[in-house]
Short mmCIF file of C-alpha atoms in Angstrom, two decimals:
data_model
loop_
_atom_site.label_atom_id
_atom_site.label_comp_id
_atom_site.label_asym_id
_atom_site.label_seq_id
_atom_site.Cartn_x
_atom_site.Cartn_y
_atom_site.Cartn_z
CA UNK A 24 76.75 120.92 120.26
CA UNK A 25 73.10 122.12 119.27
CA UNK A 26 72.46 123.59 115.73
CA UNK A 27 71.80 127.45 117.62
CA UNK A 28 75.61 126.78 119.11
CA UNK A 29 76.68 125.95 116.12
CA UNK A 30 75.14 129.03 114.08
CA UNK A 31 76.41 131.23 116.77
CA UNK A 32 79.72 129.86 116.31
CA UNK A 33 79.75 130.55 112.47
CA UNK A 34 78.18 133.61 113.03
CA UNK A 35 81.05 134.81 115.41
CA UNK A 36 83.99 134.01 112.66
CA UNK A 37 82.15 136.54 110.10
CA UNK A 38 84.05 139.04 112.71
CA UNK A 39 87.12 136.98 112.61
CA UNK A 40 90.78 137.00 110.61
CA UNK A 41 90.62 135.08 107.75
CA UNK A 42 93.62 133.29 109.15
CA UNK A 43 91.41 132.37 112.40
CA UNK A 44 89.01 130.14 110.15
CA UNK A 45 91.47 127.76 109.39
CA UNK A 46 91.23 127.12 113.53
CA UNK A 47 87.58 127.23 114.24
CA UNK A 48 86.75 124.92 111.20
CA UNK A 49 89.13 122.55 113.51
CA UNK A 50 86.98 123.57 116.71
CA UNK A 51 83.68 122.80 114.57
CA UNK A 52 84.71 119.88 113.40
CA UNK A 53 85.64 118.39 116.46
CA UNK A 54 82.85 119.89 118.28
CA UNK A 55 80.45 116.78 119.31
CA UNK A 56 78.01 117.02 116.43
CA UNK A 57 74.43 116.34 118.48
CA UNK A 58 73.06 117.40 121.53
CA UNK A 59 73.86 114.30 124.18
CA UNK A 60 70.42 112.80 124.93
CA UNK A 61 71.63 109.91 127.36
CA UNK A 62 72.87 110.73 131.02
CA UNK A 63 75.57 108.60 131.74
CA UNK A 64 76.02 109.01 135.36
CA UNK A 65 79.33 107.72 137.45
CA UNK A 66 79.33 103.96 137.13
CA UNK A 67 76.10 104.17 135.21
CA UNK A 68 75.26 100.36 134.07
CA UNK A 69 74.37 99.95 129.98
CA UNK A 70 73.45 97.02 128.71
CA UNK A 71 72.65 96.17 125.20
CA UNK A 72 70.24 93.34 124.94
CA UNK A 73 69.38 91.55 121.48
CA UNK A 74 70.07 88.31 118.98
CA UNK A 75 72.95 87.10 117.19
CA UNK A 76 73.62 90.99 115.77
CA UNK A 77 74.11 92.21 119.62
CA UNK A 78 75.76 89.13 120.24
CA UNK A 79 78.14 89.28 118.30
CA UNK A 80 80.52 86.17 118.97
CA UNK A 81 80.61 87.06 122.33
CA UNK A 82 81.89 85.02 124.95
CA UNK A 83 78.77 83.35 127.06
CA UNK A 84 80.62 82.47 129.95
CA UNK A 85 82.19 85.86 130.32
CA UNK A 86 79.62 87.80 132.39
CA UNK A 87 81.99 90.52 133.57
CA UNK A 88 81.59 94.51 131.89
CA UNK A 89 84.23 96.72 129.87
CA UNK A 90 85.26 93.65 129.00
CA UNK A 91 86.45 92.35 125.15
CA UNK A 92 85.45 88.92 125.28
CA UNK A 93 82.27 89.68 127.24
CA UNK A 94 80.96 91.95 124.37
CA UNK A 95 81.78 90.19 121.10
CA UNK A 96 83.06 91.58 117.89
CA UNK A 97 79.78 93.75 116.65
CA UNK A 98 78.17 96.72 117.27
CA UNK A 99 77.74 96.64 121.00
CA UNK A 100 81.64 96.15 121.60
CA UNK A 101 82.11 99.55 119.28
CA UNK A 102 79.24 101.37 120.93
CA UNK A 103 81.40 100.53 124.63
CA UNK A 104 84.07 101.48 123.26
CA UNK A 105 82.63 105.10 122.37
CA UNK A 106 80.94 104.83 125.55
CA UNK A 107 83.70 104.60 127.98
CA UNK A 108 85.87 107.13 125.77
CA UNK A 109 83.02 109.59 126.09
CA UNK A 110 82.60 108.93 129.88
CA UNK A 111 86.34 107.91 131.13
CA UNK A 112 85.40 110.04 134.72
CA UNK A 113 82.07 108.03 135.06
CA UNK A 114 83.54 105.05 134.25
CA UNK A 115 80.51 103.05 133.15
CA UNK A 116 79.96 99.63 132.97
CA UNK A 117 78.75 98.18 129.56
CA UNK A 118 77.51 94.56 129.78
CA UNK A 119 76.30 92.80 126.26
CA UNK A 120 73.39 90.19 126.61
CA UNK A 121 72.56 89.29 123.18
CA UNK A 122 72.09 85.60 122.06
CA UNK A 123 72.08 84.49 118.87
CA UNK A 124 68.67 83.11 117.67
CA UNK A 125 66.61 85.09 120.12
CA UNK A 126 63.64 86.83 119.45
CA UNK A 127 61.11 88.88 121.92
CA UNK A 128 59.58 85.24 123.57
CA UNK A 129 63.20 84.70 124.07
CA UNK A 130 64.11 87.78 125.77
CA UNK A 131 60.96 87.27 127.92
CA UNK A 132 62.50 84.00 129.21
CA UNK A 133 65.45 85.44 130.75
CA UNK A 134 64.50 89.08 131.19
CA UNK A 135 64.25 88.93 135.06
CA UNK A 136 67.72 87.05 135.11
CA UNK A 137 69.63 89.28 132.02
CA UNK A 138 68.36 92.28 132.08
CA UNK A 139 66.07 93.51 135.72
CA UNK A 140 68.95 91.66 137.74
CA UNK A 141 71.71 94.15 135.81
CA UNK A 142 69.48 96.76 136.96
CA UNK A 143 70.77 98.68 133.87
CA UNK A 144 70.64 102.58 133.85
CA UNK A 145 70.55 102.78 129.62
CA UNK A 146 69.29 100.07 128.13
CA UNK A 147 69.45 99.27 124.51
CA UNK A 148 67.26 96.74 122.96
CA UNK A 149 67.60 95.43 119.02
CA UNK A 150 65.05 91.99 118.78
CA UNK A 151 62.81 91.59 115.85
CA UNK A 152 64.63 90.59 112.83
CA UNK A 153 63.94 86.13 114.30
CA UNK A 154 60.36 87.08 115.10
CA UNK A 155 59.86 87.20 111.14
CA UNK A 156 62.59 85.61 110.00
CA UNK A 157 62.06 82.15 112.02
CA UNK A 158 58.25 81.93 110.64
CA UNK A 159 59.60 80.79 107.55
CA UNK A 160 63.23 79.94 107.71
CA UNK A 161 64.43 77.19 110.19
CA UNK A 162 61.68 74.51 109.88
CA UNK A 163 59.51 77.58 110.18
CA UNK A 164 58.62 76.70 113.54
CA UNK A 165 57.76 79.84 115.18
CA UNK A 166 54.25 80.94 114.60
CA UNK A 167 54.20 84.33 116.03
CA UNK A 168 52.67 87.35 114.55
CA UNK A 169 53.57 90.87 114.06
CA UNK A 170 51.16 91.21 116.47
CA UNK A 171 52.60 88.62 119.67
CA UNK A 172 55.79 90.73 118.67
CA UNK A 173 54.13 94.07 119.43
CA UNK A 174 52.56 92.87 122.48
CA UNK A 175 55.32 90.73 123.94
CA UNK A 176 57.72 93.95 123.34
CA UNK A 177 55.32 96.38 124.90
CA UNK A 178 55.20 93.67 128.06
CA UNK A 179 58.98 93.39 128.24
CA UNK A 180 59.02 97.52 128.15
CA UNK A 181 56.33 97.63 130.94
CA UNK A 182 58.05 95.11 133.22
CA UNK A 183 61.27 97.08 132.77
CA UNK A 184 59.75 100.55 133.33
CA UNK A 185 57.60 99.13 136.33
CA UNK A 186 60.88 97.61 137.95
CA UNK A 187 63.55 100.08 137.10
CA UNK A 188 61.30 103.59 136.80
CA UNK A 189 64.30 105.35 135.97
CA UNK A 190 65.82 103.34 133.41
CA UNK A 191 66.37 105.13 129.99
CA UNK A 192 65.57 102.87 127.01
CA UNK A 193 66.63 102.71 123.73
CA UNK A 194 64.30 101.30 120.97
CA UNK A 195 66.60 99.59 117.76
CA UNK A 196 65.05 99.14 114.16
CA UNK A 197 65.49 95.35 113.40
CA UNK A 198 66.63 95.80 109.78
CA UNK A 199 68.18 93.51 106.98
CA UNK A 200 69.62 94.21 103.54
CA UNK A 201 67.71 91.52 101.61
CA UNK A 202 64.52 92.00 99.46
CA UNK A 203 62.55 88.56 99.57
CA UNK A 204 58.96 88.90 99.81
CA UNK A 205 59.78 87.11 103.01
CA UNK A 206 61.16 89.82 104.28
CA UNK A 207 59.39 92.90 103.73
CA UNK A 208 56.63 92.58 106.43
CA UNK A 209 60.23 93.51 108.44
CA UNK A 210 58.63 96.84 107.76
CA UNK A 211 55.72 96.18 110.04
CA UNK A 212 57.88 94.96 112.65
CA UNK A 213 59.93 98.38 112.42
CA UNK A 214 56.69 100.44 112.51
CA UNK A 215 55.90 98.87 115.77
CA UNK A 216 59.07 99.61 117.16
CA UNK A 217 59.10 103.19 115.88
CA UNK A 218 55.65 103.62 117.06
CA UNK A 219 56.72 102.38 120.85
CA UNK A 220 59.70 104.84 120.61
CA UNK A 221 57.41 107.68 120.28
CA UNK A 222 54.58 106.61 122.08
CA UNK A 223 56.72 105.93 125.31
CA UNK A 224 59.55 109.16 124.27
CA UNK A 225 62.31 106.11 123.75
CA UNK A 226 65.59 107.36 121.90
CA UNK A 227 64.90 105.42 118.20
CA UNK A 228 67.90 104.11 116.64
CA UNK A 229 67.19 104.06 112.83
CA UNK A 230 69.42 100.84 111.16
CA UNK A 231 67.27 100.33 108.43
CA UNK A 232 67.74 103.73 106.89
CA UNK A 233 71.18 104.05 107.67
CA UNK A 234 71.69 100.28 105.82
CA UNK A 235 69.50 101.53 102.87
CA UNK A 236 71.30 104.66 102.33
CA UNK A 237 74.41 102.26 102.83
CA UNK A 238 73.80 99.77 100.14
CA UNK A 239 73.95 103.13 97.52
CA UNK A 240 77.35 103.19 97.48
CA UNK A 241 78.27 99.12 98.17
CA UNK A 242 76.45 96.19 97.34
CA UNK A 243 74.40 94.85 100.28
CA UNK A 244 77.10 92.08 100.80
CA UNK A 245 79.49 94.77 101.82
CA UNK A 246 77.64 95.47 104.52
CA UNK A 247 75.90 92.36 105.86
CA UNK A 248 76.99 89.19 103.80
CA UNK A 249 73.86 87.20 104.35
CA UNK A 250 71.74 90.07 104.34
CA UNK A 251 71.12 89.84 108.32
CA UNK A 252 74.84 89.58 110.18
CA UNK A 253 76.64 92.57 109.65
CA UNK A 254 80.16 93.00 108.39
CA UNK A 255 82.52 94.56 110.41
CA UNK A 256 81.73 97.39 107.84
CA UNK A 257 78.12 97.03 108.40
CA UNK A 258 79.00 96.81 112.51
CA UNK A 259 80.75 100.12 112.32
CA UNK A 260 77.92 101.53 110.92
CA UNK A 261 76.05 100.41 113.45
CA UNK A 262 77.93 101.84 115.73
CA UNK A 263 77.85 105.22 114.68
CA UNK A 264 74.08 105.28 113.99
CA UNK A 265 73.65 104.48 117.34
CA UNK A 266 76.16 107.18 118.98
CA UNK A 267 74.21 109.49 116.64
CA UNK A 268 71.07 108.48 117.97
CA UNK A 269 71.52 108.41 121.67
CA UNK A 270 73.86 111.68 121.24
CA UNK A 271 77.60 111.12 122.17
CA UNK B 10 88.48 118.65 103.36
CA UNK B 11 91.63 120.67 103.05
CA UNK B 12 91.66 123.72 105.52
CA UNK B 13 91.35 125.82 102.74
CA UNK B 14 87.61 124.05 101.48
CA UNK B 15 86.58 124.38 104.61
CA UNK B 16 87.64 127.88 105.12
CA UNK B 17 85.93 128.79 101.42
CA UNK B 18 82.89 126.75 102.72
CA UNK B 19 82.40 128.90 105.83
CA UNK B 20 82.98 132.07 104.05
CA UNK B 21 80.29 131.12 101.37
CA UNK B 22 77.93 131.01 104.42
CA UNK B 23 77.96 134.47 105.28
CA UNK B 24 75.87 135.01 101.90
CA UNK B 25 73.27 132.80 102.94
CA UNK B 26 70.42 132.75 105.59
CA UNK B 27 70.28 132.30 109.07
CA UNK B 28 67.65 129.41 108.58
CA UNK B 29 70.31 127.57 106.16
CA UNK B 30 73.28 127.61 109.10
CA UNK B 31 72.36 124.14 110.52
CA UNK B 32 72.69 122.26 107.24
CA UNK B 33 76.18 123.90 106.69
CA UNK B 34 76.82 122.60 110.26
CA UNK B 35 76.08 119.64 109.87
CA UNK B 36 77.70 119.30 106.46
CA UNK B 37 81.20 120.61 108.03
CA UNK B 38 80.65 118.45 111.04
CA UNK B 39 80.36 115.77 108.56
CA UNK B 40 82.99 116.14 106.52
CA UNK B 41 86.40 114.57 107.04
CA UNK B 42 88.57 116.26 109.47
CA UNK B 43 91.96 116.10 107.99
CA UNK B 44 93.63 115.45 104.63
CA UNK B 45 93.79 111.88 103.24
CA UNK B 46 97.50 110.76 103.85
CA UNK B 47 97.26 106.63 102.61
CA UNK B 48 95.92 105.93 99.27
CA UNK B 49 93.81 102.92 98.88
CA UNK B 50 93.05 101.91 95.58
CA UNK B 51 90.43 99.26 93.95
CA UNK B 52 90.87 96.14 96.42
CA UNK B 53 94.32 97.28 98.44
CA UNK B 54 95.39 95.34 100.80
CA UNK B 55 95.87 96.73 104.54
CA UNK B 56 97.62 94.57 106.72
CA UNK B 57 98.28 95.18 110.54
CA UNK B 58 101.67 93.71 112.07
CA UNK B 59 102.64 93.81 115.96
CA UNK B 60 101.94 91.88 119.13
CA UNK B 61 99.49 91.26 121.39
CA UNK B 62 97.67 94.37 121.00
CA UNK B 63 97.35 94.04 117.50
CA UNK B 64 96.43 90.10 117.92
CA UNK B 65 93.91 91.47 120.21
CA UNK B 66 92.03 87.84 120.81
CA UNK B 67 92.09 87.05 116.96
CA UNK B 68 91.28 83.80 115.56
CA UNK B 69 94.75 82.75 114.60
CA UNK B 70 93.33 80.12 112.35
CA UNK B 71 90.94 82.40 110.69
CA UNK B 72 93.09 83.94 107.70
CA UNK B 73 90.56 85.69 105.22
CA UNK B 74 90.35 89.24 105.11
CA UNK B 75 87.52 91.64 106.72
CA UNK B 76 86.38 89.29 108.83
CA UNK B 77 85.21 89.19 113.03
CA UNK B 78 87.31 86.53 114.06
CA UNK B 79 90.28 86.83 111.99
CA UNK B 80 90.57 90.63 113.04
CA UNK B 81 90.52 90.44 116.73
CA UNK B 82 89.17 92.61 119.55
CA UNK B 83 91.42 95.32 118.95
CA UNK B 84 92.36 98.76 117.64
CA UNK B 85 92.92 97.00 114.44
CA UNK B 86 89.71 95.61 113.96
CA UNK B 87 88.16 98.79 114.62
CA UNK B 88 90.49 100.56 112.53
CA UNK B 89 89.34 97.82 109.80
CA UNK B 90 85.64 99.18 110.20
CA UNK B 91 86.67 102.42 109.64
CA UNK B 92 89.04 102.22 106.85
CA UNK B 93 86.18 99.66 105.53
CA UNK B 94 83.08 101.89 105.68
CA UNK B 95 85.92 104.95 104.58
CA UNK B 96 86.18 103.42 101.11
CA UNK B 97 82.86 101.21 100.77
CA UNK B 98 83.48 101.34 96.50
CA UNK B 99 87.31 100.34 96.92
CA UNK B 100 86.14 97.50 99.10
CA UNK B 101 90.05 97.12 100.77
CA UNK B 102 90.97 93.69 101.91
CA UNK B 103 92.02 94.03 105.70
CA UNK B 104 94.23 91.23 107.35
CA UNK B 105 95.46 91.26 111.07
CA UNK B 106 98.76 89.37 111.84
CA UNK B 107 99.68 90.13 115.02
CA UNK B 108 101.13 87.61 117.53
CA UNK B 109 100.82 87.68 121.11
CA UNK B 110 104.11 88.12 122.57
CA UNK B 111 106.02 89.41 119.56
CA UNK B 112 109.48 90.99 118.87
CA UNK B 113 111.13 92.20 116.05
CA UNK B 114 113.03 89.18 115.84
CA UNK B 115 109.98 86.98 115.72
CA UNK B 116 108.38 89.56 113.11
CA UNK B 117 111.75 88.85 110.98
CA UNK B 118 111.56 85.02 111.26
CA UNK B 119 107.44 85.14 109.95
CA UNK B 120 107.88 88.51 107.96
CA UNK B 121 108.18 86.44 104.38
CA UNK B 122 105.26 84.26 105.12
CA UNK B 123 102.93 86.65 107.13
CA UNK B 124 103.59 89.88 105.49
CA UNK B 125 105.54 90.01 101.77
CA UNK B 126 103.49 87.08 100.62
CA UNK B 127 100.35 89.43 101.05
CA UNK B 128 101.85 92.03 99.65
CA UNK B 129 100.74 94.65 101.39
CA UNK B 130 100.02 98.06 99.62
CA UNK B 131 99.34 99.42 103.51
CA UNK B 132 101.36 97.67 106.28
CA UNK B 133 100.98 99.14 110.02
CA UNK B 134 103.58 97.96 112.17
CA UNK B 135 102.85 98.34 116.13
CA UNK B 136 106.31 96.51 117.45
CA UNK B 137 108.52 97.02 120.90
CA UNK B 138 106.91 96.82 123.93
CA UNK B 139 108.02 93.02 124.15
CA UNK B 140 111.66 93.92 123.40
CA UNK B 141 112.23 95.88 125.85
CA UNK B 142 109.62 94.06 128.03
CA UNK B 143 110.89 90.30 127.53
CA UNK B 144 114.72 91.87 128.42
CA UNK B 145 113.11 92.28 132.40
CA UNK B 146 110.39 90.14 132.60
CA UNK B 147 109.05 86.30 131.82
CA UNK B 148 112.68 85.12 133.19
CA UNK B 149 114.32 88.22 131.10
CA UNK B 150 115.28 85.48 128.42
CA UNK B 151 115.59 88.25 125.86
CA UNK B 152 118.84 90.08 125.76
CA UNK B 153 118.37 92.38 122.46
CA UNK B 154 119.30 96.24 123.18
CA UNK B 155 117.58 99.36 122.11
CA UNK B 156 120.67 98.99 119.09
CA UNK B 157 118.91 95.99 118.13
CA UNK B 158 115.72 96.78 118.03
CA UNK B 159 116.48 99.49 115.60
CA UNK B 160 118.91 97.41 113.43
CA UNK B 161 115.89 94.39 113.34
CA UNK B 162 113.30 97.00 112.51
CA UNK B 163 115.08 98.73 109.91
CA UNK B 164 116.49 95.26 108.42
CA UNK B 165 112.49 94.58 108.09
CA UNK B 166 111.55 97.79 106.57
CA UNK B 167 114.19 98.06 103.80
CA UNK B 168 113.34 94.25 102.91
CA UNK B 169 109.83 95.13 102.47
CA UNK B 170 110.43 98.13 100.45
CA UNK B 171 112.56 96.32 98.91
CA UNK B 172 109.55 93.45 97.73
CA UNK B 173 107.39 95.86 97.75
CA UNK B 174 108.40 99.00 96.59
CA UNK B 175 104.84 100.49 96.49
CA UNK B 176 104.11 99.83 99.94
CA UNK B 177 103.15 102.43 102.17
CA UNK B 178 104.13 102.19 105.41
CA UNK B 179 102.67 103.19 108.82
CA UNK B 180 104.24 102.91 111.59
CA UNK B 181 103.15 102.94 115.45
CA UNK B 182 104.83 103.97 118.65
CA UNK B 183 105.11 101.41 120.70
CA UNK B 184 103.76 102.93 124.03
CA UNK B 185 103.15 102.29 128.14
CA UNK B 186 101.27 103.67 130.66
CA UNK B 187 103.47 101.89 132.86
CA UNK B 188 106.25 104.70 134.75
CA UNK B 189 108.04 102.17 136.92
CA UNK B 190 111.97 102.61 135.96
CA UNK B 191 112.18 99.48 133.90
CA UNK B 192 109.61 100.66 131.59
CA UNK B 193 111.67 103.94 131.33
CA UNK B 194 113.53 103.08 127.96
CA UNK B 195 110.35 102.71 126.06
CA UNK B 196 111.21 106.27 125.29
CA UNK B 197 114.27 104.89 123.37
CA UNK B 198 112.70 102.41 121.27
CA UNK B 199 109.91 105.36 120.94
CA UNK B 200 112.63 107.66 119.29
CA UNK B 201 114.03 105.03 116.89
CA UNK B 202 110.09 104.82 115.61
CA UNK B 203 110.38 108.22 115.19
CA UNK B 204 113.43 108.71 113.74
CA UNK B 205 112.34 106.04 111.13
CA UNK B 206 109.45 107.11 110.49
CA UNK B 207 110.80 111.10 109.63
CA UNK B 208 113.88 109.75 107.36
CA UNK B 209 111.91 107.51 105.09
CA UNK B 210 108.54 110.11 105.52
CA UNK B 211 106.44 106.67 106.84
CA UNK B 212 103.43 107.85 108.47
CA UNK B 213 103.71 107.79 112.48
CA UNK B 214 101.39 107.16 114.81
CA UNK B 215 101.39 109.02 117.89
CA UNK B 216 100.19 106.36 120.63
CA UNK B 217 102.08 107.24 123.50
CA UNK B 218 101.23 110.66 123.58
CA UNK B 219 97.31 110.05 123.05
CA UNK B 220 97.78 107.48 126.24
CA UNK B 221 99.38 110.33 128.20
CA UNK B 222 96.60 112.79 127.17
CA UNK B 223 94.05 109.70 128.42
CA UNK B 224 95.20 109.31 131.71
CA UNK B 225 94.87 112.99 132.59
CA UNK B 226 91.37 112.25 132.75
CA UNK B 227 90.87 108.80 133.83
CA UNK B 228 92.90 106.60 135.70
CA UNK B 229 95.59 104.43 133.78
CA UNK B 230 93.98 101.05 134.39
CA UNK B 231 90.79 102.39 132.83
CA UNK B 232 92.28 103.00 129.39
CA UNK B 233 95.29 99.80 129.89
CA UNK B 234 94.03 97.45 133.17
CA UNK B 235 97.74 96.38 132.74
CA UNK B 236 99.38 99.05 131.51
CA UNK B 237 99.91 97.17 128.01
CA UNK B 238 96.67 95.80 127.37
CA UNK B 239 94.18 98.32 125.93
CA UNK B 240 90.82 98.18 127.38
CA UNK B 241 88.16 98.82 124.47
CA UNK B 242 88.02 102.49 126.00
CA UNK B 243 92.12 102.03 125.26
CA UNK B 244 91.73 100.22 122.01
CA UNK B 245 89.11 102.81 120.69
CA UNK B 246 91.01 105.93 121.46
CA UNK B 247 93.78 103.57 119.36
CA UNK B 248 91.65 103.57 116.50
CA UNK B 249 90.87 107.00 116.49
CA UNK B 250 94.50 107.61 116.70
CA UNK B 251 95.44 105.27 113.86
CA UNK B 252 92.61 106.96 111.93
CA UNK B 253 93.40 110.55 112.09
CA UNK B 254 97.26 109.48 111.71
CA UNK B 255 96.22 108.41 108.19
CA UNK B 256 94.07 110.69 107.05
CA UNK B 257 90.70 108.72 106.63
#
């Protein structure tokens, strides 16, 4: 429901029995707070594409949509969920494609094959959080720059818009709860990604501020315990951010 | 926010500007819907009890609370997330024990072990489908009656009270959207849930009637592919169920 719907609503009630309030509170309240900014059209395909946070625990080998296994126990699997309650007549069908350990050269490898092939309608995309993180954890083996990660991104993004013109793409924050030196050029990685999102109109789905505004009110292990995998608390934040942000 | 609040918060409104409308929107739209019915103190523990659809794919191995694996695919892991980011500063410890397959009789024989010794100060109890199920079905091994069923359930409850007088109790209606004949006395078992559940004031959740609601506007496999199983669009409407049931 927009904000003028919403004003026009309250404004109505000043005309209404007191008794009446009690009601439209109810109707406000369960009103769908934003203005829906994804079209989900009958047996539109979403896929959610990522690392280990998209991933999830999934099950690899199942490659089927709707299905539990198929998208693991994080974010993605919450987001179907409000998906296909929010779209029961259009029915569509959510695949997950995250793997754990991937960042955007990663993605790159298997785009044609896990993401063009799916010839997804809504595509969600949350990759970022490795490109940093494996330059100095892991044997610190990677050796790309904020930089390769802007430009391989932007190339992913081109590829997808050039082969699937219609697709509608939505741009995740990589985020993380810990404050290492080490980790706070993830800001620069999150700039990029904002700055794609409004560059290219992409729906933006803001973790990082939803996580920092999180960690007020529970310590950061609440959330994510290692600072990176979320909790199932942190996962149903997660989840709500992201209906929030692409408006169901 | 009691009707009442929300009522006095809408009122307030009409004093204020037109420009100011959208952050009392929002600030309604954000508030909790419904009165808080379970308590949940400094580290309570919330334990879900039933069958396959509260075992939901769990890691039967995995026994530590708030955690992926040991929580399953289900309604009560996402019930978990919500009850988990609903009281971030309590920080409740959330167990599933739910075993595929389950009757009250097998809930009796593990009830010690899997549920007193945890000492619940929330137990949710989704139990019947399989004893009515199991009586026409699998080689109808299972000859317990409606009779049964209620004397089993009601043998469980008043030992748990009993442990634990503190507890508070939730329980679920076991529910179909199967309407062949033989699935015709869920109704029964439905009514001693009920009937429970208004004599000792336990809270009730209304599943069956949220699954009838569903499948006016999708088909029945869409929310339960086998008319047990929840699908996640089945499993979240669950936890949206469970959650306004409670209160949080």
């Amino acid at each position: 429901m927009s904000t003028q719907l919403t004003t026009r609503r309250i404004l109505l009630q000043s005309a209404m029995s007191v008794g009446a309030l009690g009601a439209l509170a109810q109707s406000i309240t369960a009103a769908d707070p934003v203005a829906k900014k994804i079209q989900v059209k009958d047996g539109a395909v979403i896929l959610f594409q990522g690392d280990s946070i998209t991933d999830a625990g999934r099950n690899i080998g199942a490659a089927e949509p709707n299905a539990e296994k198929a998208l693991g126990y994080g974010y993605a699997m919450l987001a179907a969920g409000k998906l296909l309650r929010a779209y029961p007549q259009q029915k569509p069908l959510i695949f997950n494609r995250g793997i754990s350990g991937h960042k955007v050269p990663d993605l790159a490898e298997r785009w044609e094959k896990d993401t063009i092939a799916l010839k997804p309608d809504i595509l969600s995309i949350l990759i970022g959080v490795n490109d940093l993180w494996h330059t100095f954890a892991f044997g610190s083996k990677y050796k790309g720059t904020v930089a390769d990660y802007e430009s391989g991104l932007r190339a992913l993004l081109e590829s997808t818009l050039k082969a699937l013109p219609t697709v509608q793409i939505v741009l995740c924050e990589p985020f993380t709860t810990r404050t290492s030196d080490e980790f706070k050029p993830l800001a620069e990685y999150r700039a990029v990604v904002q700055k794609i999102a409004q560059e290219k109109s992409f729906l933006l789905v803001p973790f990082q501020a939803a996580f920092d505004e999180a960690i007020k009110v529970a310590p950061a292990s609440f959330w994510a315990p290692d600072g990176i995998h979320p909790s199932p608390a942190g996962h149903d934040l997660m989840a709500e951010v992201w209906r929030k942000a692409v408006g169901i």
